[in-house]
PDB file of C-alpha atoms in Angstrom:
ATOM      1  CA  UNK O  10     118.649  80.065  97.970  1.00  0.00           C
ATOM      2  CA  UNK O  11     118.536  83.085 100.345  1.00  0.00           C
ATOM      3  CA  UNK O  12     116.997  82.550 103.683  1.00  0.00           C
ATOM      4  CA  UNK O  13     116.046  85.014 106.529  1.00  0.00           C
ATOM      5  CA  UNK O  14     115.043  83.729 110.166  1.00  0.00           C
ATOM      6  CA  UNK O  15     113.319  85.957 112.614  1.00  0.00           C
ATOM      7  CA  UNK O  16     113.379  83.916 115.806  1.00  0.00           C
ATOM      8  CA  UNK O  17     111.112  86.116 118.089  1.00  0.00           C
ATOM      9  CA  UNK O  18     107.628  85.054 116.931  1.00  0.00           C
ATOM     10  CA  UNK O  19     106.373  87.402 120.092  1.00  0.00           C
ATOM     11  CA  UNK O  20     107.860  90.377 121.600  1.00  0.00           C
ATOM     12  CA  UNK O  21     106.760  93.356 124.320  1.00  0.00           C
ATOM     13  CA  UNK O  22     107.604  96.465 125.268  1.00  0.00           C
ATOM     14  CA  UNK O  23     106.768  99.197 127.619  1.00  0.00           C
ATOM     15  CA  UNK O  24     105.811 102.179 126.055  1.00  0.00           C
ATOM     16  CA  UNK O  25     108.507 104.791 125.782  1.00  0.00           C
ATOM     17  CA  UNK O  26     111.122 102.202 126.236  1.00  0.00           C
ATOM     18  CA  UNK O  27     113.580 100.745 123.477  1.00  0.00           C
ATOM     19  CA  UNK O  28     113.463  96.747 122.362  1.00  0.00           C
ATOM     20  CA  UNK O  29     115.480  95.236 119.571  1.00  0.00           C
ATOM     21  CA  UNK O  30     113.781  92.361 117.143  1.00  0.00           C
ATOM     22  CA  UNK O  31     116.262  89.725 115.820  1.00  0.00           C
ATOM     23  CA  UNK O  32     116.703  88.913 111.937  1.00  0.00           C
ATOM     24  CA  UNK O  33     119.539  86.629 110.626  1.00  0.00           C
ATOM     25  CA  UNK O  34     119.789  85.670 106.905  1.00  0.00           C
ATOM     26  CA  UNK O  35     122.016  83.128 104.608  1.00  0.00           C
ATOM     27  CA  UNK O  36     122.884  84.178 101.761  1.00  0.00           C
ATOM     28  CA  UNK O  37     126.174  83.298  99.479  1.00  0.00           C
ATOM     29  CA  UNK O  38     126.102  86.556  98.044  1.00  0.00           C
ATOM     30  CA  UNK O  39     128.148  89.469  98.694  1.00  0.00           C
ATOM     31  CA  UNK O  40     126.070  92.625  97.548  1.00  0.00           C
ATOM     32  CA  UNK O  41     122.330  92.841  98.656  1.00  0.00           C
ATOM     33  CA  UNK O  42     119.661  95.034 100.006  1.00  0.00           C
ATOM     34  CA  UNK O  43     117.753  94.210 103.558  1.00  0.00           C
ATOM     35  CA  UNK O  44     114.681  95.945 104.911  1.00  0.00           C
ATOM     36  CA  UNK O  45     112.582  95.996 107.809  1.00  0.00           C
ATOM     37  CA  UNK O  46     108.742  95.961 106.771  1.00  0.00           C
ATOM     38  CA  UNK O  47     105.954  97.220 109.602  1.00  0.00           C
ATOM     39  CA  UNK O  48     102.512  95.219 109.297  1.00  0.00           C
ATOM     40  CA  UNK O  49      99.946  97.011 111.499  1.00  0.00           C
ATOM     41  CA  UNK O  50      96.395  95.226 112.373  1.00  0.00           C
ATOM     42  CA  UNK O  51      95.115  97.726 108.963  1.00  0.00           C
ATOM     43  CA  UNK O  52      97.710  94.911 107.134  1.00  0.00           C
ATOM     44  CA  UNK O  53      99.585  97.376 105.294  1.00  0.00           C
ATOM     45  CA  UNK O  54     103.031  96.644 104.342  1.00  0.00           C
ATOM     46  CA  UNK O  55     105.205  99.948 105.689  1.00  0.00           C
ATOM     47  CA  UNK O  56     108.676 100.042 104.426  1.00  0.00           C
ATOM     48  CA  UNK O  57     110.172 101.329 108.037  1.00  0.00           C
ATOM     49  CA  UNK O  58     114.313 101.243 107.336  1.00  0.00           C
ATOM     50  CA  UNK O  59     116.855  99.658 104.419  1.00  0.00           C
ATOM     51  CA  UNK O  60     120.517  98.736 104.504  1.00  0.00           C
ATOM     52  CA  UNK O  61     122.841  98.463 101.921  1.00  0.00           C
ATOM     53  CA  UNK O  62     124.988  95.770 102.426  1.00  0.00           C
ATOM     54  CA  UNK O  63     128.096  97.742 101.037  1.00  0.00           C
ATOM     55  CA  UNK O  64     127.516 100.513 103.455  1.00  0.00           C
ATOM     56  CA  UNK O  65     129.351  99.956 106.701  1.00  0.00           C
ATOM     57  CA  UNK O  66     127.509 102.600 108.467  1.00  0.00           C
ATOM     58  CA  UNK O  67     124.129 101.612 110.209  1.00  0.00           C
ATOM     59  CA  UNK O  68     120.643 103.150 108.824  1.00  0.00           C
ATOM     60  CA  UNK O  69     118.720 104.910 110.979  1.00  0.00           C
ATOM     61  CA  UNK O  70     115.322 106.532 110.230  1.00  0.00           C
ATOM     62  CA  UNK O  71     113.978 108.843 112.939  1.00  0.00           C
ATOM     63  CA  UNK O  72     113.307 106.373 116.100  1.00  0.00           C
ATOM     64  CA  UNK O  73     114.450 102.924 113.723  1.00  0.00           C
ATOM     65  CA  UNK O  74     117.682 101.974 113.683  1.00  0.00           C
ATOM     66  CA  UNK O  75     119.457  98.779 112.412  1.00  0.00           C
ATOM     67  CA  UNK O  76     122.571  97.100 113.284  1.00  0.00           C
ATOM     68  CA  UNK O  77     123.683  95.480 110.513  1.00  0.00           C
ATOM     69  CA  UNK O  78     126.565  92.533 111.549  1.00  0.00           C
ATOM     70  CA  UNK O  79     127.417  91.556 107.612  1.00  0.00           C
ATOM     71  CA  UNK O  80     130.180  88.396 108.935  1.00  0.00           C
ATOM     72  CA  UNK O  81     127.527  87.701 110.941  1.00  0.00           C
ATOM     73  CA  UNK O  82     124.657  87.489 108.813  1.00  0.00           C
ATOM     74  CA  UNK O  83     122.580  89.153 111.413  1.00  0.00           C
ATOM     75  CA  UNK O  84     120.423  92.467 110.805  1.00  0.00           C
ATOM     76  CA  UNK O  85     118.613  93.942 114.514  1.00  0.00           C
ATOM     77  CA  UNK O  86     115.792  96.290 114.231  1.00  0.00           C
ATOM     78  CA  UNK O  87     115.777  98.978 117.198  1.00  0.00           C
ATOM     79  CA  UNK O  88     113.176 101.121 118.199  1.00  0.00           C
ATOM     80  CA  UNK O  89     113.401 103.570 120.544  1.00  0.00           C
ATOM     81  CA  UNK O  90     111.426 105.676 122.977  1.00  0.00           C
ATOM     82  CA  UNK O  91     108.309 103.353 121.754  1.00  0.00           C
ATOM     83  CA  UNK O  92     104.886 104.590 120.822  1.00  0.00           C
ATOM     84  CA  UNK O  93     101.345 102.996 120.912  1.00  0.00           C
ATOM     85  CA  UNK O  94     101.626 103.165 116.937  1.00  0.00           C
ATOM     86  CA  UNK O  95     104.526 100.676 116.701  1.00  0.00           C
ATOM     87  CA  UNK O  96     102.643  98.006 117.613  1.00  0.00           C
ATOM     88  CA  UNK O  97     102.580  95.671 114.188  1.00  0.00           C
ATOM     89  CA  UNK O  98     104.292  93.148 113.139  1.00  0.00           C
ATOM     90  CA  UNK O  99     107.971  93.410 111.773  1.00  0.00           C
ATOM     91  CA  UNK O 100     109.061  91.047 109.021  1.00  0.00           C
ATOM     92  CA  UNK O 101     113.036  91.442 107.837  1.00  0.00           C
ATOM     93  CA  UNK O 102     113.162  91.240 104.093  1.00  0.00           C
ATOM     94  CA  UNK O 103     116.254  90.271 101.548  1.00  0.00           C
ATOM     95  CA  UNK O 104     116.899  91.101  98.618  1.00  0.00           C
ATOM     96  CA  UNK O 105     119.785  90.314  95.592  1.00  0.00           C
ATOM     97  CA  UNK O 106     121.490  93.022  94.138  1.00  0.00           C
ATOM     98  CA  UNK O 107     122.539  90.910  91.625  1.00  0.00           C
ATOM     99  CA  UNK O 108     120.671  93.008  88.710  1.00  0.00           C
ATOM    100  CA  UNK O 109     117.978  92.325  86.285  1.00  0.00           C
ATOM    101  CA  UNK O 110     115.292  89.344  87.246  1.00  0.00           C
ATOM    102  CA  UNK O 111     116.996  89.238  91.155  1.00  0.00           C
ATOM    103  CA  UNK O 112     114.905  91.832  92.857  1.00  0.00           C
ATOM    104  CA  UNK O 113     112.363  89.531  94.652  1.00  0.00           C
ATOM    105  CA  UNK O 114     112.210  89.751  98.166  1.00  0.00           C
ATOM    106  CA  UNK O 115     112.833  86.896 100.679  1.00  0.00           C
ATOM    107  CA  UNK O 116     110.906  87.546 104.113  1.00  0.00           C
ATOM    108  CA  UNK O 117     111.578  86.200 107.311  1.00  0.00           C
ATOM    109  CA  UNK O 118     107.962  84.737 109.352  1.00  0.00           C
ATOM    110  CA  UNK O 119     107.374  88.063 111.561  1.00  0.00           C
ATOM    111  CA  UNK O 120     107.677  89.274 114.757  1.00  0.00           C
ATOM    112  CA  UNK O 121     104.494  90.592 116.340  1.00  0.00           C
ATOM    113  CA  UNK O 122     105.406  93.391 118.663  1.00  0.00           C
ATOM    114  CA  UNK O 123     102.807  94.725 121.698  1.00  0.00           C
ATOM    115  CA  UNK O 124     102.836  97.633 123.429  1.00  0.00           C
ATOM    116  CA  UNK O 125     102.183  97.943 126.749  1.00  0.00           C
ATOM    117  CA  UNK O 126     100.729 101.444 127.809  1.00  0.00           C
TER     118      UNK O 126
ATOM    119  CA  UNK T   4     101.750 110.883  94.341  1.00  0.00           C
ATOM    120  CA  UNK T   5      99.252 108.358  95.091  1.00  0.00           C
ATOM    121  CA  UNK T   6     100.543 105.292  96.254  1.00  0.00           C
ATOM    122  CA  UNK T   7     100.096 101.535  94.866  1.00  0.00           C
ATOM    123  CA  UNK T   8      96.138 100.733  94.696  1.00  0.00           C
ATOM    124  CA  UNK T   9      94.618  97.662  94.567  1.00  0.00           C
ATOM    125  CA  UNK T  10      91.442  96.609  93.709  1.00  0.00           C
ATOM    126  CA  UNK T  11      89.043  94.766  95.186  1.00  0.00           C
ATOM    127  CA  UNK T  12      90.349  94.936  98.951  1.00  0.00           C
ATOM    128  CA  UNK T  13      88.163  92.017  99.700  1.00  0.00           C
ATOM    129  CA  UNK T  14      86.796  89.692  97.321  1.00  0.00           C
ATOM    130  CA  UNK T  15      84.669  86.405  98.591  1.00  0.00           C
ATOM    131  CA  UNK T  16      84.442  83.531  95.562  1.00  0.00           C
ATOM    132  CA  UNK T  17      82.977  79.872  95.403  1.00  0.00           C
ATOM    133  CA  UNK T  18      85.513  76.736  94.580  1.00  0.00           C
ATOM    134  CA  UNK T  19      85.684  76.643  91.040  1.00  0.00           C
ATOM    135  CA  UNK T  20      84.971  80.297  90.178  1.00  0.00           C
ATOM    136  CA  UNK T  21      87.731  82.851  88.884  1.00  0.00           C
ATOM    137  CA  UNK T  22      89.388  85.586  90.624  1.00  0.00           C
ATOM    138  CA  UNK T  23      90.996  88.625  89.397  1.00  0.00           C
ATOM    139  CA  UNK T  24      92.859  90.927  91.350  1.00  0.00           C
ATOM    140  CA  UNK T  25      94.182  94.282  90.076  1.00  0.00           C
ATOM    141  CA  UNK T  26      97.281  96.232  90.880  1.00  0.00           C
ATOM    142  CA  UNK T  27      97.417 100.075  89.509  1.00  0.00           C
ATOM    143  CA  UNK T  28     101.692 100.718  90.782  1.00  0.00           C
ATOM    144  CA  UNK T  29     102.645 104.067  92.179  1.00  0.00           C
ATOM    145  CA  UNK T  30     102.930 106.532  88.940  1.00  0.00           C
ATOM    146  CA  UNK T  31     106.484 106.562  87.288  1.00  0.00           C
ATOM    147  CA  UNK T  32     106.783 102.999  88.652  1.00  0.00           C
ATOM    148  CA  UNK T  33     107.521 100.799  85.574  1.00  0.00           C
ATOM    149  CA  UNK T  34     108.363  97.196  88.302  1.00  0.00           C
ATOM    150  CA  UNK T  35     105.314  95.281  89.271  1.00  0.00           C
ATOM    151  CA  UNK T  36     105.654  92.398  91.762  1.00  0.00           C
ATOM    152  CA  UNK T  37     103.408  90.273  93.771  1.00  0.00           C
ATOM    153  CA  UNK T  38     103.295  88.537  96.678  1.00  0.00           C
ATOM    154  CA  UNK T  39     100.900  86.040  98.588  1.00  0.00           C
ATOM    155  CA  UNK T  40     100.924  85.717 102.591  1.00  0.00           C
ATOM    156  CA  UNK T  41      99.246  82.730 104.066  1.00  0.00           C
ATOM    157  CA  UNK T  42      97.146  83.399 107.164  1.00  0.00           C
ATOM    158  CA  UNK T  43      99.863  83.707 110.307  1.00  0.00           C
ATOM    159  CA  UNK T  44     102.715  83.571 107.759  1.00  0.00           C
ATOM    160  CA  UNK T  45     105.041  86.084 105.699  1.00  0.00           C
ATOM    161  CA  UNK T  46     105.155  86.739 102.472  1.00  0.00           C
ATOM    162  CA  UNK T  47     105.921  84.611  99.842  1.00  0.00           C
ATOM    163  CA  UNK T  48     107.056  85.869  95.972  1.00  0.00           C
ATOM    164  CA  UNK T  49     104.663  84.771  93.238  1.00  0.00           C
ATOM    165  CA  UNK T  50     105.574  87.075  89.945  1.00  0.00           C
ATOM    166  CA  UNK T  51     107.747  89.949  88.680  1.00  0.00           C
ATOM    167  CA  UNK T  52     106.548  92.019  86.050  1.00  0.00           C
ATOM    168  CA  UNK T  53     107.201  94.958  83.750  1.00  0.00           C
ATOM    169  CA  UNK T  54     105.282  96.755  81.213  1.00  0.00           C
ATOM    170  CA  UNK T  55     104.060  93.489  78.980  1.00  0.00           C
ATOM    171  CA  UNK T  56     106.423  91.514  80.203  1.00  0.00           C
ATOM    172  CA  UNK T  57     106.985  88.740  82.798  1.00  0.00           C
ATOM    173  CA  UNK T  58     110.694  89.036  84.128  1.00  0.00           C
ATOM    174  CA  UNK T  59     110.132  86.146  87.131  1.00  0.00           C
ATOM    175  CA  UNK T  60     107.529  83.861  88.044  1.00  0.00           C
ATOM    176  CA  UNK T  61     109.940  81.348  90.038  1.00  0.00           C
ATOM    177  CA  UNK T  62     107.133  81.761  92.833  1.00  0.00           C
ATOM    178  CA  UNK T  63     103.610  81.319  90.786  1.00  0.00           C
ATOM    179  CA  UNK T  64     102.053  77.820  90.722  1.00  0.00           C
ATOM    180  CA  UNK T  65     102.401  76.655  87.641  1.00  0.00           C
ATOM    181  CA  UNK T  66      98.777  75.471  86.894  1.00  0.00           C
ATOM    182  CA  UNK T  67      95.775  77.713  87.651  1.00  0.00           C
ATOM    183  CA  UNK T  68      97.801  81.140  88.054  1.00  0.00           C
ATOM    184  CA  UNK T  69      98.414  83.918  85.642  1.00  0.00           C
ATOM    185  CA  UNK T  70      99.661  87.187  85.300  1.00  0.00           C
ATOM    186  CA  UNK T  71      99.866  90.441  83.077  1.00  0.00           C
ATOM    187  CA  UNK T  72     101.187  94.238  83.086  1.00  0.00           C
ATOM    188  CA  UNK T  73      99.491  95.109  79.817  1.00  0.00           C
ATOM    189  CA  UNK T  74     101.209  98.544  78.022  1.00  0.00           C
ATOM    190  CA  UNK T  75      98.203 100.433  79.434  1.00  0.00           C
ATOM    191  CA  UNK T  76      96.554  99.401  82.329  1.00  0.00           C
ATOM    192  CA  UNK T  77      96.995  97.835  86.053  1.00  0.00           C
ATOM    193  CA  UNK T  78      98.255  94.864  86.326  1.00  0.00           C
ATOM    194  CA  UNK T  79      96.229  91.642  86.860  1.00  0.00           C
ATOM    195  CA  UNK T  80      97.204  88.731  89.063  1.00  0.00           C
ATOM    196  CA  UNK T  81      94.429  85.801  87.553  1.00  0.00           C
ATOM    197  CA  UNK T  82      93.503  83.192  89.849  1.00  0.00           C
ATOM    198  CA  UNK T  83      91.485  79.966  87.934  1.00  0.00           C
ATOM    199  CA  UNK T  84      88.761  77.202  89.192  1.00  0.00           C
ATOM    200  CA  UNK T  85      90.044  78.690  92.900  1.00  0.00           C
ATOM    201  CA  UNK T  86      90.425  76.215  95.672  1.00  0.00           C
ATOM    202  CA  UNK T  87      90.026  76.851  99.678  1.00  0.00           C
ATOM    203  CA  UNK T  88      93.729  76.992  99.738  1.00  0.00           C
ATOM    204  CA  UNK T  89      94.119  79.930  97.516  1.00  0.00           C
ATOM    205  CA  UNK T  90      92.482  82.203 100.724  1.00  0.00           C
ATOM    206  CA  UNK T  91      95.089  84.594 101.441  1.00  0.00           C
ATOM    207  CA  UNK T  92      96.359  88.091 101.089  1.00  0.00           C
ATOM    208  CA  UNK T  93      97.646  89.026  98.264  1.00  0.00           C
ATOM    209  CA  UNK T  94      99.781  92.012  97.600  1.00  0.00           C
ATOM    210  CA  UNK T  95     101.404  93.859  94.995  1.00  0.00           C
ATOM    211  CA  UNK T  96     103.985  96.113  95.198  1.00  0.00           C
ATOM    212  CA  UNK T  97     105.730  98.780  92.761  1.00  0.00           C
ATOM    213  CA  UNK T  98     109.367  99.944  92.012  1.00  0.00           C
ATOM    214  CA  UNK T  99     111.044 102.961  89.793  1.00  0.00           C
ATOM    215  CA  UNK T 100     113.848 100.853  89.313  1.00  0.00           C
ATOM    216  CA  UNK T 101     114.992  97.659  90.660  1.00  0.00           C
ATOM    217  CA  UNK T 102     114.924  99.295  94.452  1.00  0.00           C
ATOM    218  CA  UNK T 103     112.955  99.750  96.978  1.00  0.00           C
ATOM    219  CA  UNK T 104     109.583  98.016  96.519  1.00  0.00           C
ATOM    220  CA  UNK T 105     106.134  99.798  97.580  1.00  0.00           C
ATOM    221  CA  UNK T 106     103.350  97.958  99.087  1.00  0.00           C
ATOM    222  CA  UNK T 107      99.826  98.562  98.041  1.00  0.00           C
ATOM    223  CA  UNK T 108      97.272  97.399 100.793  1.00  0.00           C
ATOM    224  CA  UNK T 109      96.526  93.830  99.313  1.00  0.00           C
ATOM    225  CA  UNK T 110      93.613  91.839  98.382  1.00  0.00           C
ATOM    226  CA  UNK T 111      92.032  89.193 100.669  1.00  0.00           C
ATOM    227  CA  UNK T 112      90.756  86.363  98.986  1.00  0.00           C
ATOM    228  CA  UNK T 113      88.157  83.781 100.886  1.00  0.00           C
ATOM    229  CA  UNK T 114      87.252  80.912  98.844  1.00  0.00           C
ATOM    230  CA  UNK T 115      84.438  79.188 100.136  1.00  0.00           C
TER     231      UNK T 115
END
């Protein structure tokens, strides 16, 4: 069974500045999907960036950016120049892309991100 | 294109009464799945649905729990004689295809 750690239950930033959250997953597979998810105190779930694990090249949505480490298993979130709006918690998500009946997603426990003004 | 709705956005039972909680997926979007998060935790998989049928429920308790996407319809995640520990978020989310998934803004449960 696929598993994803996030190992930063806490993490700050100044605003304006850039910080990088942590995700690391096991998974036997070769082909699958990973996403970062925003949860703001409204408790939403925002999809904020997705990979493709065939695609070498890092995805990168406005400020969000991921680097994706495949032999690694690892899969950072970035965020640059950082607002008051980012603060939320981050969960890193997996999914299969094995087909038909694999498309759950596997989350990791969160990281709660603050902004400091 | 509105997005995934879901219905009630708080709902407060007694132990031992029913809940129902209702999902109505983005339009076009043919994937239903649902998810439960614990207070302080993340998400955890419960079901996977489409249109009248149930495609995964490796994640649903297997006593007390239920689920449906009826041909017309939202779908309905059924909750039976709830306990205290069934208190939680729940959450639905939507998919054209088996893609990217679309959260709707969940359902907290409090079971008194």
């Amino acid at each position: 069974a696929q598993t994803v750690t996030q190992s930063q239950p806490e993490m700050s930033v100044q605003e304006a500045e850039t910080v990088t959250l942590s995700c690391t997953y096991d998974t036997s597979e070769s082909d699958y999907y990973l996403f970062w998810y925003k949860q703001p105190p409204s408790r939403q779930m925002i999809l904020v960036i997705r990979q493709e694990a065939y695609k070498q090249q890092n995805a990168t949505e406005n400020r969000f950016s991921v680097n994706f480490q495949k032999a690694a298993k690892s899969f950072s979130l970035k965020i640059s120049d950082s607002q008051l709006g980012d603060a939320a918690m981050y969960f890193c998500a997996y999914r299969s892309a094995r087909g038909f009946g694999n498309e759950k997603l596997t989350f990791g426990t969160g990281t709660r991100l603050t902004i400091i003004p | 294109n509105a997005g995934v709705m879901q219905n009630p956005r708080h709902l407060v039972r007694r132990r031992g009464q029913e809940a129902r909680l209702r999902c109505s997926p983005m339009k076009g979007h043919s994937h239903v799945y649902w998810y439960r998060q614990l207070p302080e935790e993340g998400l955890k998989f419960m079901v996977y649905l489409q249109k009248e049928n149930i495609i995964d429920e490796s994640g649903m308790p297997k006593e007390r729990f239920s689920a449906e996407f009826p041909k017309e319809g939202p779908s309905i995640l059924r909750i039976q004689q709830v306990v205290r520990g069934d208190s939680a978020a729940y959450f639905c989310a939507s998919s054209p295809t088996q893609e990217t998934q679309y959260f709707g803004p969940g359902t907290r449960l409090l079971v008194l």
